[in-house]
CSV table of C-alpha atoms and ligand atoms in Angstrom, one decimal:
chain,number,residue,atom,x,y,z
V,1,MET,CA,0.0,0.0,0.0
V,2,LYS,CA,1.7,3.2,-1.2
V,3,GLN,CA,-1.0,5.7,-0.3
V,4,PHE,CA,-4.1,6.0,1.8
V,5,LEU,CA,-6.0,9.0,0.6
V,6,THR,CA,-9.4,7.7,-0.3
V,7,VAL,CA,-11.7,4.6,-0.1
V,8,GLY,CA,-10.3,3.2,-3.3
V,9,ASP,CA,-6.9,2.8,-1.7
V,10,ILE,CA,-8.0,0.2,0.9
V,11,GLY,CA,-9.4,-2.4,-1.5
V,12,ASP,CA,-12.1,-4.8,-0.3
V,13,LEU,CA,-13.9,-3.1,2.6
V,14,GLY,CA,-15.1,-6.4,4.2
V,15,LYS,CA,-11.5,-7.6,4.4
V,16,ALA,CA,-10.3,-4.2,5.7
V,17,ILE,CA,-12.9,-4.4,8.5
V,18,GLU,CA,-12.0,-7.9,9.4
V,19,GLU,CA,-8.3,-6.9,9.6
V,20,ALA,CA,-9.1,-3.8,11.7
V,21,LYS,CA,-11.1,-6.1,14.1
V,22,GLN,CA,-8.0,-8.4,14.4
V,23,VAL,CA,-5.7,-5.4,15.0
V,24,LYS,CA,-8.1,-4.2,17.7
V,25,ALA,CA,-8.2,-7.7,19.4
V,26,THR,CA,-4.4,-8.0,19.4
V,27,PRO,CA,-2.9,-4.6,18.9
V,28,PHE,CA,0.7,-5.6,19.9
V,29,ALA,CA,0.9,-8.7,17.6
V,30,TRP,CA,2.9,-6.9,14.9
V,31,GLN,CA,5.6,-5.1,17.0
V,32,GLU,CA,8.4,-6.6,14.9
V,33,LEU,CA,7.1,-5.0,11.8
V,34,GLY,CA,7.7,-1.5,13.0
V,35,ARG,CA,11.1,-2.1,14.6
V,36,ASN,CA,13.6,0.5,13.5
V,37,LYS,CA,10.9,2.2,11.4
V,38,THR,CA,9.8,5.8,11.7
V,39,ILE,CA,6.7,7.7,10.7
V,40,ILE,CA,6.7,11.5,10.5
V,41,LEU,CA,3.3,13.1,11.1
V,42,VAL,CA,3.0,16.5,9.5
V,43,PHE,CA,0.3,18.8,10.6
V,44,PHE,CA,-0.7,22.0,8.9
V,45,ASN,CA,-3.5,22.6,11.4
V,46,SER,CA,-4.8,21.5,14.8
V,47,SER,CA,-5.7,18.0,15.7
V,48,LEU,CA,-6.4,16.0,18.8
V,49,ARG,CA,-7.7,12.5,17.8
V,50,THR,CA,-5.7,12.1,14.6
V,51,ARG,CA,-2.5,13.1,16.2
V,52,LEU,CA,-2.8,11.0,19.3
V,53,SER,CA,-4.4,7.9,17.6
V,54,SER,CA,-1.6,8.0,15.0
V,55,GLN,CA,1.1,8.1,17.7
V,56,VAL,CA,-0.5,5.3,19.7
V,57,ALA,CA,-1.0,3.2,16.5
V,58,ALA,CA,2.6,3.6,15.6
V,59,GLN,CA,3.7,2.7,19.1
V,60,ASN,CA,1.5,-0.4,19.0
V,61,LEU,CA,3.3,-1.5,15.9
V,62,GLY,CA,6.8,-0.9,17.5
V,63,MET,CA,7.3,2.1,15.2
V,64,HIS,CA,8.6,5.6,16.2
V,65,ALA,CA,6.4,8.5,15.5
V,66,ILE,CA,7.6,12.1,15.2
V,67,VAL,CA,5.1,15.0,15.0
V,68,LEU,CA,5.9,18.1,13.0
V,69,ASN,CA,3.6,21.1,13.4
V,70,ILE,CA,4.2,23.3,10.4
V,71,ASP,CA,4.3,27.1,11.3
V,72,LYS,CA,4.8,26.3,15.0
V,73,ASP,CA,7.8,23.9,15.0
V,74,SER,CA,9.2,24.5,11.6
V,75,TRP,CA,9.8,27.3,9.1
V,76,LYS,CA,6.8,28.8,7.3
V,77,LEU,CA,6.4,26.9,4.1
V,78,GLU,CA,5.6,28.1,0.6
V,79,THR,CA,3.2,25.8,-1.2
V,80,GLU,CA,2.8,27.5,-4.6
V,81,MET,CA,5.2,26.8,-7.4
V,82,GLY,CA,6.9,29.6,-9.3
V,83,VAL,CA,6.6,32.4,-6.7
V,84,VAL,CA,9.2,34.9,-5.8
V,85,MET,CA,9.8,34.1,-2.1
V,86,ASP,CA,10.3,37.6,-0.9
V,87,GLY,CA,7.6,37.4,1.8
V,88,ASP,CA,7.3,35.6,5.2
V,89,LYS,CA,7.7,32.0,3.8
V,90,THR,CA,11.2,30.7,4.5
V,91,GLU,CA,11.3,27.3,2.8
V,92,HIS,CA,9.4,25.7,-0.1
V,93,LEU,CA,7.5,22.4,0.2
V,94,ARG,CA,9.6,21.2,-2.8
V,95,GLU,CA,12.7,20.9,-0.5
V,96,ALA,CA,10.9,20.3,2.9
V,97,ILE,CA,9.0,17.2,1.6
V,98,PRO,CA,12.0,15.2,0.3
V,99,VAL,CA,14.0,16.2,3.5
V,100,ILE,CA,11.2,14.9,5.7
V,101,GLY,CA,11.0,11.8,3.5
V,102,SER,CA,14.8,11.2,4.0
V,103,TYR,CA,14.3,10.9,7.7
V,104,CYS,CA,11.5,8.4,7.8
V,105,ASP,CA,9.8,5.3,6.3
V,106,ILE,CA,6.2,6.5,6.2
V,107,ILE,CA,4.7,10.0,6.1
V,108,GLY,CA,1.3,11.1,7.5
V,109,VAL,CA,0.0,14.5,6.4
V,110,ARG,CA,-2.9,16.7,7.6
V,111,SER,CA,-3.3,19.4,4.9
V,112,PHE,CA,-6.9,20.6,5.4
V,113,ALA,CA,-9.0,22.9,3.2
V,114,ARG,CA,-8.1,26.6,2.9
V,115,TYR,CA,-11.4,27.7,1.5
V,116,GLU,CA,-9.6,30.3,-0.7
V,117,SER,CA,-10.6,28.5,-3.8
V,118,ARG,CA,-12.5,25.4,-4.6
V,119,GLU,CA,-10.1,24.5,-7.4
V,120,PHE,CA,-7.1,24.8,-5.1
V,121,ASP,CA,-8.7,22.6,-2.4
V,122,TYR,CA,-10.2,20.0,-4.7
V,123,GLN,CA,-6.9,19.7,-6.6
V,124,GLU,CA,-5.3,18.6,-3.3
V,125,THR,CA,-2.2,20.6,-4.2
V,126,ILE,CA,-0.4,20.0,-0.9
V,127,LEU,CA,-1.1,16.3,-0.6
V,128,LYS,CA,-0.1,15.7,-4.2
V,129,GLN,CA,3.3,17.3,-3.6
V,130,PHE,CA,3.9,14.9,-0.6
V,131,ILE,CA,3.1,11.9,-2.9
V,132,GLU,CA,5.3,13.2,-5.7
V,133,TYR,CA,8.3,14.4,-3.7
V,134,SER,CA,8.6,12.4,-0.5
V,135,GLY,CA,9.5,9.0,-2.0
V,136,ARG,CA,7.6,7.4,0.9
V,137,PRO,CA,4.1,5.9,1.4
V,138,VAL,CA,1.7,8.7,2.4
V,139,ILE,CA,-1.3,8.5,4.7
V,140,SER,CA,-3.8,11.3,4.6
V,141,LEU,CA,-4.5,12.5,8.1
V,142,GLU,CA,-7.4,14.7,6.6
V,143,SER,CA,-6.7,16.4,3.3
V,144,ALA,CA,-8.6,19.4,1.9
V,145,THR,CA,-11.4,17.0,0.6
V,146,ARG,CA,-11.1,13.6,2.3
V,147,HIS,CA,-10.7,12.1,5.8
V,148,PRO,CA,-10.2,8.4,5.1
V,149,CYS,CA,-8.9,7.4,8.6
V,150,GLN,CA,-12.1,8.9,10.1
V,151,ALA,CA,-14.4,7.1,7.6
V,152,PHE,CA,-12.6,3.8,8.2
V,153,ALA,CA,-13.1,4.1,12.0
V,154,ASP,CA,-16.7,5.1,11.4
V,155,LEU,CA,-17.4,2.0,9.3
V,156,LEU,CA,-15.7,-0.2,11.9
V,157,THR,CA,-17.9,1.4,14.6
V,158,ILE,CA,-21.1,0.8,12.6
V,159,GLU,CA,-20.0,-2.8,12.0
V,160,GLU,CA,-19.5,-3.3,15.7
V,161,HIS,CA,-22.7,-1.8,16.8
V,162,LYS,CA,-25.3,-2.7,14.2
V,163,THR,CA,-28.2,-4.9,15.3
V,164,VAL,CA,-29.6,-5.6,11.8
V,165,ALA,CA,-27.8,-7.1,8.8
V,166,ARG,CA,-28.3,-4.0,6.7
V,167,PRO,CA,-28.6,-0.8,8.9
V,168,LYS,CA,-30.0,2.4,7.6
V,169,VAL,CA,-27.3,5.1,8.1
V,170,VAL,CA,-28.4,8.7,7.8
V,171,MET,CA,-25.9,11.5,7.5
V,172,THR,CA,-27.5,14.8,8.5
V,173,TRP,CA,-26.1,18.3,8.0
V,174,ALA,CA,-26.3,20.3,11.3
V,175,PRO,CA,-25.5,24.0,12.0
V,176,HIS,CA,-22.1,25.4,13.0
V,177,PRO,CA,-20.8,28.9,13.6
V,178,LYS,CA,-17.7,28.4,11.3
V,179,ALA,CA,-17.2,27.3,7.7
V,180,LEU,CA,-16.0,23.7,7.9
V,181,PRO,CA,-14.5,21.5,5.1
V,182,GLN,CA,-16.4,18.8,3.2
V,183,ALA,CA,-13.6,16.3,3.9
V,184,VAL,CA,-15.4,14.3,6.6
V,185,PRO,CA,-18.8,14.2,4.8
V,186,ASN,CA,-17.2,13.4,1.5
V,187,SER,CA,-15.3,10.4,2.9
V,188,PHE,CA,-18.2,9.2,5.0
V,189,ALA,CA,-20.4,9.2,1.9
V,190,GLU,CA,-17.8,7.4,-0.2
V,191,TRP,CA,-17.2,4.7,2.4
V,192,MET,CA,-21.0,4.2,3.0
V,193,LYS,CA,-21.5,3.9,-0.8
V,194,ALA,CA,-18.7,1.3,-1.0
V,195,ALA,CA,-19.8,-0.6,2.1
V,196,PRO,CA,-21.7,-3.8,1.0
V,197,ASP,CA,-24.4,-3.8,3.7
V,198,VAL,CA,-25.5,-0.3,4.4
V,199,ASP,CA,-28.6,1.7,3.3
V,200,PHE,CA,-27.2,5.2,3.1
V,201,VAL,CA,-29.3,8.4,3.1
V,202,LEU,CA,-28.1,12.0,3.1
V,203,THR,CA,-30.1,14.9,4.3
V,204,CYS,CA,-29.1,18.6,4.1
V,205,PRO,CA,-30.6,21.9,3.3
V,206,GLU,CA,-30.6,23.4,-0.2
V,207,GLY,CA,-27.2,24.6,-1.2
V,208,TYR,CA,-25.4,22.0,0.9
V,209,ASP,CA,-25.2,19.1,-1.6
V,210,LEU,CA,-21.7,17.6,-1.8
V,211,ALA,CA,-19.5,17.5,-4.9
V,212,PRO,CA,-21.3,15.8,-7.9
V,213,ASP,CA,-19.1,12.7,-7.9
V,214,ILE,CA,-19.8,12.2,-4.2
V,215,MET,CA,-23.6,12.7,-4.7
V,216,GLU,CA,-23.7,10.2,-7.5
V,217,GLY,CA,-25.7,7.1,-6.3
V,218,VAL,CA,-26.5,8.7,-3.0
V,219,THR,CA,-30.1,8.8,-1.8
V,220,LEU,CA,-30.8,12.5,-0.9
V,221,GLU,CA,-33.8,13.3,1.2
V,222,ARG,CA,-34.3,17.0,1.7
V,223,ASP,CA,-36.8,16.5,4.5
V,224,GLN,CA,-34.7,15.8,7.6
V,225,LYS,CA,-37.6,14.2,9.5
V,226,LYS,CA,-38.4,11.8,6.6
V,227,ALA,CA,-34.7,10.9,6.3
V,228,LEU,CA,-34.4,10.1,10.0
V,229,GLU,CA,-37.4,7.9,10.1
V,230,GLY,CA,-36.3,4.3,10.7
V,231,ALA,CA,-32.6,5.2,10.9
V,232,ASP,CA,-30.3,2.8,12.8
V,233,PHE,CA,-27.4,5.3,12.9
V,234,VAL,CA,-27.5,9.1,12.8
V,235,TYR,CA,-24.2,10.6,11.6
V,236,ALA,CA,-24.3,14.4,12.2
V,237,LYS,CA,-21.8,16.8,10.6
V,238,ASN,CA,-21.6,20.3,9.5
V,239,TRP,CA,-19.9,21.4,6.3
V,240,ALA,CA,-19.9,24.7,4.4
V,241,SER,CA,-21.5,24.9,0.9
V,242,TYR,CA,-19.7,23.2,-2.0
V,243,GLU,CA,-21.8,25.1,-4.6
V,244,HIS,CA,-21.2,28.5,-3.0
V,245,TYR,CA,-17.8,27.3,-2.0
V,246,GLY,CA,-16.9,27.8,1.6
V,247,GLN,CA,-20.0,29.9,2.5
V,248,ILE,CA,-22.3,29.4,5.5
V,249,LEU,CA,-25.8,29.5,4.0
V,250,SER,CA,-27.7,28.5,7.1
V,251,LYS,CA,-27.3,28.3,10.9
V,252,ASP,CA,-30.8,26.9,11.3
V,253,ARG,CA,-31.0,25.1,14.7
V,254,SER,CA,-34.1,23.2,13.7
V,255,TRP,CA,-31.4,20.8,12.1
V,256,THR,CA,-29.6,20.3,15.5
V,257,VAL,CA,-30.0,16.7,16.5
V,258,ASP,CA,-32.0,16.6,19.7
V,259,ALA,CA,-34.1,14.0,21.5
V,260,GLU,CA,-37.1,14.8,19.3
V,261,HIS,CA,-35.0,14.1,16.2
V,262,MET,CA,-33.8,10.8,17.7
V,263,SER,CA,-37.4,9.9,18.5
V,264,TRP,CA,-38.1,9.7,14.7
V,265,THR,CA,-35.5,6.9,14.3
V,266,ASN,CA,-35.3,3.2,15.0
V,267,ASN,CA,-33.7,3.9,18.4
V,268,ALA,CA,-30.6,5.0,16.4
V,269,LYS,CA,-27.1,5.3,17.6
V,270,PHE,CA,-25.6,8.8,17.4
V,271,MET,CA,-22.3,9.4,15.7
V,272,HIS,CA,-20.0,12.4,15.2
V,273,CYS,CA,-16.3,12.6,14.3
V,274,LEU,CA,-15.5,15.2,17.0
V,275,PRO,CA,-14.7,17.9,17.9
V,276,VAL,CA,-18.4,18.8,18.2
V,277,ARG,CA,-20.2,22.0,19.1
V,278,ARG,CA,-22.7,21.0,21.7
V,279,ASN,CA,-26.2,22.3,21.2
V,280,MET,CA,-25.4,23.4,17.7
V,281,ILE,CA,-24.7,20.0,16.1
V,282,VAL,CA,-26.3,17.9,18.8
V,283,SER,CA,-28.1,18.5,22.1
V,284,ASP,CA,-26.4,17.6,25.4
V,285,GLU,CA,-29.1,15.1,26.1
V,286,VAL,CA,-28.3,13.1,22.9
V,287,ILE,CA,-24.5,13.2,23.0
V,288,ASP,CA,-24.6,12.3,26.7
V,289,GLY,CA,-27.3,9.6,26.3
V,290,PRO,CA,-27.0,5.8,26.1
V,291,ASN,CA,-27.1,5.7,22.3
V,292,SER,CA,-24.2,8.0,21.7
V,293,LEU,CA,-21.2,6.3,20.1
V,294,VAL,CA,-18.9,9.3,19.9
V,295,ILE,CA,-16.3,8.0,22.4
V,296,PRO,CA,-16.0,4.4,21.0
V,297,GLU,CA,-16.0,5.9,17.5
V,298,ALA,CA,-13.0,8.1,18.5
V,299,ALA,CA,-11.3,5.1,20.1
V,300,ASN,CA,-11.5,3.2,16.9
V,301,ARG,CA,-9.3,5.8,15.2
V,302,VAL,CA,-6.4,3.9,16.6
V,303,PHE,CA,-7.4,0.7,14.9
V,304,SER,CA,-8.2,2.2,11.5
V,305,ILE,CA,-4.9,4.0,11.1
V,306,GLN,CA,-3.0,1.1,12.7
V,307,THR,CA,-4.5,-1.3,10.0
V,308,VAL,CA,-3.2,1.1,7.3
V,309,MET,CA,0.2,1.5,8.9
V,310,LYS,CA,0.4,-2.3,9.2
V,311,ARG,CA,-0.3,-2.8,5.5
V,312,MET,CA,2.3,-0.3,4.6
V,313,LEU,CA,4.9,-1.8,6.9
V,314,GLU,CA,4.1,-5.3,5.5
V,315,ASP,CA,4.8,-4.0,2.0
V,316,LEU,CA,8.0,-2.3,3.1
V,317,SER,CA,9.2,-5.5,4.7
V,318,ARG,CA,8.5,-7.4,1.4
V,319,GLY,CA,10.6,-4.7,-0.4
V,320,LYS,CA,7.5,-3.4,-2.3
W,401,SN0,C1,-12.7,19.5,11.4
W,401,SN0,C2,-13.6,19.2,10.2
W,401,SN0,O1,-13.1,18.8,9.1
W,401,SN0,O2,-14.8,19.5,10.3
W,401,SN0,C3,-12.1,18.2,11.9
W,401,SN0,C4,-12.9,17.0,11.9
W,401,SN0,C5,-12.2,15.7,12.2
W,401,SN0,N1,-13.5,20.2,12.4
W,401,SN0,C6,-13.2,21.4,12.8
W,401,SN0,O3,-12.3,22.0,12.3
W,401,SN0,C7,-14.0,22.0,13.9
W,401,SN0,C8,-13.6,23.4,14.3
W,401,SN0,C9,-14.5,24.1,15.2
W,401,SN0,O4,-14.2,25.3,15.5
W,401,SN0,O5,-15.5,23.6,15.7
């Protein structure tokens, strides 16, 4: 496995889930694989779960993890090609990336959306440079448009907690004070579409449809109540508009998932990737209630990324 950026990189999802369950059951069984191996985790913005779960996963595999916070621990980096570097940026990614690559065996990168332009974000300019210039396998720790480690952990959580063979999983938009990226909802939708035994429904206000390739094949129900009826899992998330890129079109709190919303479901479990704005995305009552999976969902972040790291280390050990 040379890269983990999107659902297509993981292959058969059933196999991946079985492997993640095995990793979870015996997390220290592959300590030899990571011996004398190093992963560098590069962060262009804040992180709690991704950073800690990556470090723990690396440690479980016997691998060293080094975290680099760009702009805090390192020089300010230029990301555009062809610019005259007469401003505040000291070093170009073109040098920084191969240097980082020369110090490690695997790279993880959190690049995040900038929301300056849809083209720039959706071209994944920063992530692509890491793939091109690092000479190392690259794990996306949330790029501008995808968060595959999160979606993998989400699917594992659904598989562990489902009580019917084919659960109805509803992703609902919910309000937020800031403009957030589409990375989490894009990945969640892609993974739900690819999962063999899930009925996936998306509900969001007008103007919040995701990118056309993500929407393809997705059941969209504009009426949130109708969408939630019979749901086994409610996955709440905010994102800013794709169509009116990066804009907040609504802060309508009638979309906030509260006990009444949950009463329309089939006693659904509640999920959110965290960090969450309480009483904007979800009411205290629901997130603190017995059907909330947010903590086990976050705990599974260790096992999703550990499965990816394990596959990369196996390939490295075979000289691939
Ligand atoms: C990120 C997002 O992509 O929505 C991280 C999710 C894993 N969330 C935020 O940046 C929340 C920021 C805030 O102020 O609530």
